[in-house]
mmCIF file with all atom_site columns, C-alpha atoms in Angstrom:
data_model
loop_
_atom_site.group_PDB
_atom_site.id
_atom_site.type_symbol
_atom_site.label_atom_id
_atom_site.label_alt_id
_atom_site.label_comp_id
_atom_site.label_asym_id
_atom_site.label_entity_id
_atom_site.label_seq_id
_atom_site.pdbx_PDB_ins_code
_atom_site.Cartn_x
_atom_site.Cartn_y
_atom_site.Cartn_z
_atom_site.occupancy
_atom_site.B_iso_or_equiv
_atom_site.pdbx_formal_charge
_atom_site.auth_seq_id
_atom_site.auth_comp_id
_atom_site.auth_asym_id
_atom_site.auth_atom_id
_atom_site.pdbx_PDB_model_num
ATOM 1   C CA . PHE A 1 1   ? 27.735 71.091 93.645  1.00 0.00 ? 1   PHE A CA 1
ATOM 2   C CA . CYS A 1 2   ? 26.337 73.260 96.181  1.00 0.00 ? 2   CYS A CA 1
ATOM 3   C CA . GLU A 1 3   ? 30.040 74.364 97.260  1.00 0.00 ? 3   GLU A CA 1
ATOM 4   C CA . HIS A 1 4   ? 30.550 75.753 93.964  1.00 0.00 ? 4   HIS A CA 1
ATOM 5   C CA . MET A 1 5   ? 27.010 77.229 93.546  1.00 0.00 ? 5   MET A CA 1
ATOM 6   C CA . LEU A 1 6   ? 26.829 79.168 96.743  1.00 0.00 ? 6   LEU A CA 1
ATOM 7   C CA . PHE A 1 7   ? 29.667 81.701 95.521  1.00 0.00 ? 7   PHE A CA 1
ATOM 8   C CA . LEU A 1 8   ? 27.370 82.464 92.708  1.00 0.00 ? 8   LEU A CA 1
ATOM 9   C CA . GLY A 1 9   ? 25.275 84.978 94.371  1.00 0.00 ? 9   GLY A CA 1
ATOM 10  C CA . THR A 1 10  ? 22.716 85.089 97.206  1.00 0.00 ? 10  THR A CA 1
ATOM 11  C CA . GLU A 1 11  ? 19.384 86.948 98.169  1.00 0.00 ? 11  GLU A CA 1
ATOM 12  C CA . LYS A 1 12  ? 21.080 90.002 99.530  1.00 0.00 ? 12  LYS A CA 1
ATOM 13  C CA . TYR A 1 13  ? 24.258 90.016 97.265  1.00 0.00 ? 13  TYR A CA 1
ATOM 14  C CA . PRO A 1 14  ? 22.871 88.531 93.786  1.00 0.00 ? 14  PRO A CA 1
ATOM 15  C CA . ASP A 1 15  ? 26.354 89.563 91.804  1.00 0.00 ? 15  ASP A CA 1
ATOM 16  C CA . PRO A 1 16  ? 27.714 86.294 91.123  1.00 0.00 ? 16  PRO A CA 1
ATOM 17  C CA . SER A 1 17  ? 31.367 87.507 90.903  1.00 0.00 ? 17  SER A CA 1
ATOM 18  C CA . GLY A 1 18  ? 30.569 90.104 93.681  1.00 0.00 ? 18  GLY A CA 1
ATOM 19  C CA . PHE A 1 19  ? 32.124 87.821 96.823  1.00 0.00 ? 19  PHE A CA 1
ATOM 20  C CA . ASP A 1 20  ? 35.148 87.517 95.026  1.00 0.00 ? 20  ASP A CA 1
ATOM 21  C CA . GLN A 1 21  ? 35.159 90.841 94.018  1.00 0.00 ? 21  GLN A CA 1
ATOM 22  C CA . PHE A 1 22  ? 34.938 92.125 97.821  1.00 0.00 ? 22  PHE A CA 1
ATOM 23  C CA . MET A 1 23  ? 37.334 89.572 98.943  1.00 0.00 ? 23  MET A CA 1
ATOM 24  C CA . THR A 1 24  ? 39.771 91.192 96.360  1.00 0.00 ? 24  THR A CA 1
ATOM 25  C CA . LYS A 1 25  ? 38.903 94.620 97.207  1.00 0.00 ? 25  LYS A CA 1
ATOM 26  C CA . TYR A 1 26  ? 40.163 93.913 100.638 1.00 0.00 ? 26  TYR A CA 1
ATOM 27  C CA . GLY A 1 27  ? 43.399 91.797 99.624  1.00 0.00 ? 27  GLY A CA 1
ATOM 28  C CA . GLY A 1 28  ? 41.701 88.741 100.451 1.00 0.00 ? 28  GLY A CA 1
ATOM 29  C CA . SER A 1 29  ? 41.195 85.062 98.967  1.00 0.00 ? 29  SER A CA 1
ATOM 30  C CA . ASN A 1 30  ? 38.675 82.426 99.545  1.00 0.00 ? 30  ASN A CA 1
ATOM 31  C CA . ASN A 1 31  ? 38.125 79.032 98.275  1.00 0.00 ? 31  ASN A CA 1
ATOM 32  C CA . ALA A 1 32  ? 36.526 75.621 99.548  1.00 0.00 ? 32  ALA A CA 1
ATOM 33  C CA . PHE A 1 33  ? 36.870 71.695 99.412  1.00 0.00 ? 33  PHE A CA 1
ATOM 34  C CA . THR A 1 34  ? 34.525 68.823 100.178 1.00 0.00 ? 34  THR A CA 1
ATOM 35  C CA . SER A 1 35  ? 35.826 66.017 101.698 1.00 0.00 ? 35  SER A CA 1
ATOM 36  C CA . SER A 1 36  ? 33.926 62.628 102.432 1.00 0.00 ? 36  SER A CA 1
ATOM 37  C CA . GLU A 1 37  ? 33.178 64.105 105.827 1.00 0.00 ? 37  GLU A CA 1
ATOM 38  C CA . ALA A 1 38  ? 32.557 67.656 105.569 1.00 0.00 ? 38  ALA A CA 1
ATOM 39  C CA . THR A 1 39  ? 32.545 70.806 103.399 1.00 0.00 ? 39  THR A CA 1
ATOM 40  C CA . VAL A 1 40  ? 35.190 73.693 104.439 1.00 0.00 ? 40  VAL A CA 1
ATOM 41  C CA . TYR A 1 41  ? 34.920 77.173 103.339 1.00 0.00 ? 41  TYR A CA 1
ATOM 42  C CA . PHE A 1 42  ? 37.727 79.354 104.207 1.00 0.00 ? 42  PHE A CA 1
ATOM 43  C CA . GLY A 1 43  ? 39.086 82.721 103.216 1.00 0.00 ? 43  GLY A CA 1
ATOM 44  C CA . ALA A 1 44  ? 41.040 85.702 104.796 1.00 0.00 ? 44  ALA A CA 1
ATOM 45  C CA . ALA A 1 45  ? 41.045 89.858 103.971 1.00 0.00 ? 45  ALA A CA 1
ATOM 46  C CA . SER A 1 46  ? 41.702 92.808 105.900 1.00 0.00 ? 46  SER A CA 1
ATOM 47  C CA . SER A 1 47  ? 40.196 92.985 109.446 1.00 0.00 ? 47  SER A CA 1
ATOM 48  C CA . GLU A 1 48  ? 37.821 95.936 107.625 1.00 0.00 ? 48  GLU A CA 1
ATOM 49  C CA . ALA A 1 49  ? 36.372 93.586 105.918 1.00 0.00 ? 49  ALA A CA 1
ATOM 50  C CA . ALA A 1 50  ? 35.151 91.412 108.894 1.00 0.00 ? 50  ALA A CA 1
ATOM 51  C CA . PRO A 1 51  ? 31.733 92.736 108.910 1.00 0.00 ? 51  PRO A CA 1
ATOM 52  C CA . GLU A 1 52  ? 30.449 92.773 105.576 1.00 0.00 ? 52  GLU A CA 1
ATOM 53  C CA . GLY A 1 53  ? 32.215 89.709 104.741 1.00 0.00 ? 53  GLY A CA 1
ATOM 54  C CA . LEU A 1 54  ? 30.881 87.768 107.562 1.00 0.00 ? 54  LEU A CA 1
ATOM 55  C CA . ASP A 1 55  ? 27.219 88.970 106.350 1.00 0.00 ? 55  ASP A CA 1
ATOM 56  C CA . ARG A 1 56  ? 28.064 88.006 102.876 1.00 0.00 ? 56  ARG A CA 1
ATOM 57  C CA . PHE A 1 57  ? 29.369 84.541 104.097 1.00 0.00 ? 57  PHE A CA 1
ATOM 58  C CA . ALA A 1 58  ? 26.061 83.860 106.168 1.00 0.00 ? 58  ALA A CA 1
ATOM 59  C CA . ASP A 1 59  ? 23.959 84.818 103.269 1.00 0.00 ? 59  ASP A CA 1
ATOM 60  C CA . PHE A 1 60  ? 25.504 81.988 101.214 1.00 0.00 ? 60  PHE A CA 1
ATOM 61  C CA . PHE A 1 61  ? 23.622 79.787 103.690 1.00 0.00 ? 61  PHE A CA 1
ATOM 62  C CA . ARG A 1 62  ? 20.914 81.726 104.473 1.00 0.00 ? 62  ARG A CA 1
ATOM 63  C CA . ALA A 1 63  ? 19.776 82.722 100.919 1.00 0.00 ? 63  ALA A CA 1
ATOM 64  C CA . PRO A 1 64  ? 21.563 80.981 97.798  1.00 0.00 ? 64  PRO A CA 1
ATOM 65  C CA . LEU A 1 65  ? 20.288 82.104 94.620  1.00 0.00 ? 65  LEU A CA 1
ATOM 66  C CA . PHE A 1 66  ? 21.194 78.640 92.832  1.00 0.00 ? 66  PHE A CA 1
ATOM 67  C CA . LYS A 1 67  ? 21.013 80.281 89.535  1.00 0.00 ? 67  LYS A CA 1
ATOM 68  C CA . LYS A 1 68  ? 20.130 77.668 86.740  1.00 0.00 ? 68  LYS A CA 1
ATOM 69  C CA . GLU A 1 69  ? 22.280 79.792 84.451  1.00 0.00 ? 69  GLU A CA 1
ATOM 70  C CA . PHE A 1 70  ? 25.238 78.799 86.461  1.00 0.00 ? 70  PHE A CA 1
ATOM 71  C CA . VAL A 1 71  ? 24.696 75.060 86.738  1.00 0.00 ? 71  VAL A CA 1
ATOM 72  C CA . LYS A 1 72  ? 26.382 73.802 83.484  1.00 0.00 ? 72  LYS A CA 1
ATOM 73  C CA . LYS A 1 73  ? 29.535 76.064 84.027  1.00 0.00 ? 73  LYS A CA 1
ATOM 74  C CA . GLU A 1 74  ? 29.814 74.478 87.654  1.00 0.00 ? 74  GLU A CA 1
ATOM 75  C CA . VAL A 1 75  ? 29.364 71.334 86.492  1.00 0.00 ? 75  VAL A CA 1
ATOM 76  C CA . GLN A 1 76  ? 32.204 71.222 84.048  1.00 0.00 ? 76  GLN A CA 1
ATOM 77  C CA . ALA A 1 77  ? 34.190 72.928 86.728  1.00 0.00 ? 77  ALA A CA 1
ATOM 78  C CA . ILE A 1 78  ? 33.539 70.010 88.779  1.00 0.00 ? 78  ILE A CA 1
ATOM 79  C CA . ASN A 1 79  ? 34.089 67.660 86.263  1.00 0.00 ? 79  ASN A CA 1
ATOM 80  C CA . SER A 1 80  ? 37.568 69.012 85.466  1.00 0.00 ? 80  SER A CA 1
ATOM 81  C CA . GLU A 1 81  ? 38.627 68.840 89.201  1.00 0.00 ? 81  GLU A CA 1
ATOM 82  C CA . HIS A 1 82  ? 37.471 65.058 89.038  1.00 0.00 ? 82  HIS A CA 1
ATOM 83  C CA . GLN A 1 83  ? 39.398 64.613 85.736  1.00 0.00 ? 83  GLN A CA 1
ATOM 84  C CA . LYS A 1 84  ? 42.369 65.774 87.601  1.00 0.00 ? 84  LYS A CA 1
ATOM 85  C CA . ASN A 1 85  ? 41.719 63.945 90.600  1.00 0.00 ? 85  ASN A CA 1
ATOM 86  C CA . VAL A 1 86  ? 41.474 60.487 88.461  1.00 0.00 ? 86  VAL A CA 1
ATOM 87  C CA . GLN A 1 87  ? 45.378 60.535 87.910  1.00 0.00 ? 87  GLN A CA 1
ATOM 88  C CA . ASN A 1 88  ? 46.554 61.168 91.656  1.00 0.00 ? 88  ASN A CA 1
ATOM 89  C CA . ALA A 1 89  ? 47.984 58.349 92.891  1.00 0.00 ? 89  ALA A CA 1
ATOM 90  C CA . GLY A 1 90  ? 46.664 59.099 96.625  1.00 0.00 ? 90  GLY A CA 1
ATOM 91  C CA . ARG A 1 91  ? 43.230 59.180 95.314  1.00 0.00 ? 91  ARG A CA 1
ATOM 92  C CA . ARG A 1 92  ? 43.348 56.103 93.396  1.00 0.00 ? 92  ARG A CA 1
ATOM 93  C CA . ILE A 1 93  ? 44.867 54.171 96.445  1.00 0.00 ? 93  ILE A CA 1
ATOM 94  C CA . PHE A 1 94  ? 41.906 55.779 98.415  1.00 0.00 ? 94  PHE A CA 1
ATOM 95  C CA . GLN A 1 95  ? 39.383 54.537 96.156  1.00 0.00 ? 95  GLN A CA 1
ATOM 96  C CA . LEU A 1 96  ? 40.723 51.069 96.316  1.00 0.00 ? 96  LEU A CA 1
ATOM 97  C CA . LEU A 1 97  ? 40.086 51.216 100.113 1.00 0.00 ? 97  LEU A CA 1
ATOM 98  C CA . GLU A 1 98  ? 36.826 52.423 99.642  1.00 0.00 ? 98  GLU A CA 1
ATOM 99  C CA . LYS A 1 99  ? 36.050 49.603 97.450  1.00 0.00 ? 99  LYS A CA 1
ATOM 100 C CA . GLN A 1 100 ? 36.719 47.388 100.523 1.00 0.00 ? 100 GLN A CA 1
ATOM 101 C CA . ALA A 1 101 ? 33.994 48.202 102.694 1.00 0.00 ? 101 ALA A CA 1
ATOM 102 C CA . ASN A 1 102 ? 30.638 46.801 103.032 1.00 0.00 ? 102 ASN A CA 1
ATOM 103 C CA . PRO A 1 103 ? 28.657 46.894 99.633  1.00 0.00 ? 103 PRO A CA 1
ATOM 104 C CA . GLU A 1 104 ? 25.622 48.242 101.592 1.00 0.00 ? 104 GLU A CA 1
ATOM 105 C CA . SER A 1 105 ? 27.873 51.227 102.922 1.00 0.00 ? 105 SER A CA 1
ATOM 106 C CA . VAL A 1 106 ? 27.603 54.612 101.554 1.00 0.00 ? 106 VAL A CA 1
ATOM 107 C CA . VAL A 1 107 ? 31.276 54.310 101.555 1.00 0.00 ? 107 VAL A CA 1
ATOM 108 C CA . GLY A 1 108 ? 31.959 52.744 98.744  1.00 0.00 ? 108 GLY A CA 1
ATOM 109 C CA . ARG A 1 109 ? 30.044 54.826 96.427  1.00 0.00 ? 109 ARG A CA 1
ATOM 110 C CA . PHE A 1 110 ? 31.331 57.395 94.188  1.00 0.00 ? 110 PHE A CA 1
ATOM 111 C CA . ALA A 1 111 ? 31.341 60.494 95.845  1.00 0.00 ? 111 ALA A CA 1
ATOM 112 C CA . THR A 1 112 ? 33.070 63.313 93.463  1.00 0.00 ? 112 THR A CA 1
ATOM 113 C CA . GLY A 1 113 ? 30.375 64.258 91.102  1.00 0.00 ? 113 GLY A CA 1
ATOM 114 C CA . ASN A 1 114 ? 31.249 64.498 87.187  1.00 0.00 ? 114 ASN A CA 1
ATOM 115 C CA . MET A 1 115 ? 29.224 65.660 84.000  1.00 0.00 ? 115 MET A CA 1
ATOM 116 C CA . GLU A 1 116 ? 27.465 62.448 83.925  1.00 0.00 ? 116 GLU A CA 1
ATOM 117 C CA . THR A 1 117 ? 26.339 62.113 87.546  1.00 0.00 ? 117 THR A CA 1
ATOM 118 C CA . LEU A 1 118 ? 25.862 66.205 88.193  1.00 0.00 ? 118 LEU A CA 1
ATOM 119 C CA . TYR A 1 119 ? 24.262 67.305 84.802  1.00 0.00 ? 119 TYR A CA 1
ATOM 120 C CA . ASP A 1 120 ? 23.599 64.516 82.110  1.00 0.00 ? 120 ASP A CA 1
ATOM 121 C CA . ILE A 1 121 ? 21.655 61.714 84.675  1.00 0.00 ? 121 ILE A CA 1
ATOM 122 C CA . PRO A 1 122 ? 19.799 64.530 86.078  1.00 0.00 ? 122 PRO A CA 1
ATOM 123 C CA . SER A 1 123 ? 19.063 65.996 82.932  1.00 0.00 ? 123 SER A CA 1
ATOM 124 C CA . ARG A 1 124 ? 17.703 63.088 81.046  1.00 0.00 ? 124 ARG A CA 1
ATOM 125 C CA . ASN A 1 125 ? 15.538 62.548 84.544  1.00 0.00 ? 125 ASN A CA 1
ATOM 126 C CA . GLY A 1 126 ? 14.242 65.745 84.604  1.00 0.00 ? 126 GLY A CA 1
#
């Protein structure tokens, strides 16, 4: 969830589409993914974009806005990713392996997030 929200504005660069527009302006692209052990952010743009691009990227972690108005939209995007991945045979095999872990270990817990775990339950719980 945080992976998604970081791209949507920071204290210094509050425009929610500002980072994507900046990357496009300099012929770049960017994305991110979260695995079971790490979240990885990556991007590429022309070298002239480096100083501002790095400043914008650093501000993701220094001062993200996490605006409430984008929460449901981003949870819906995460839910769509989850639904797509449910059909992936490799993910299903990995899930079976995770279920073999010690029941007290975090390894076997649901880890990707969906509408229920990221929005419905937190909304009900305040």
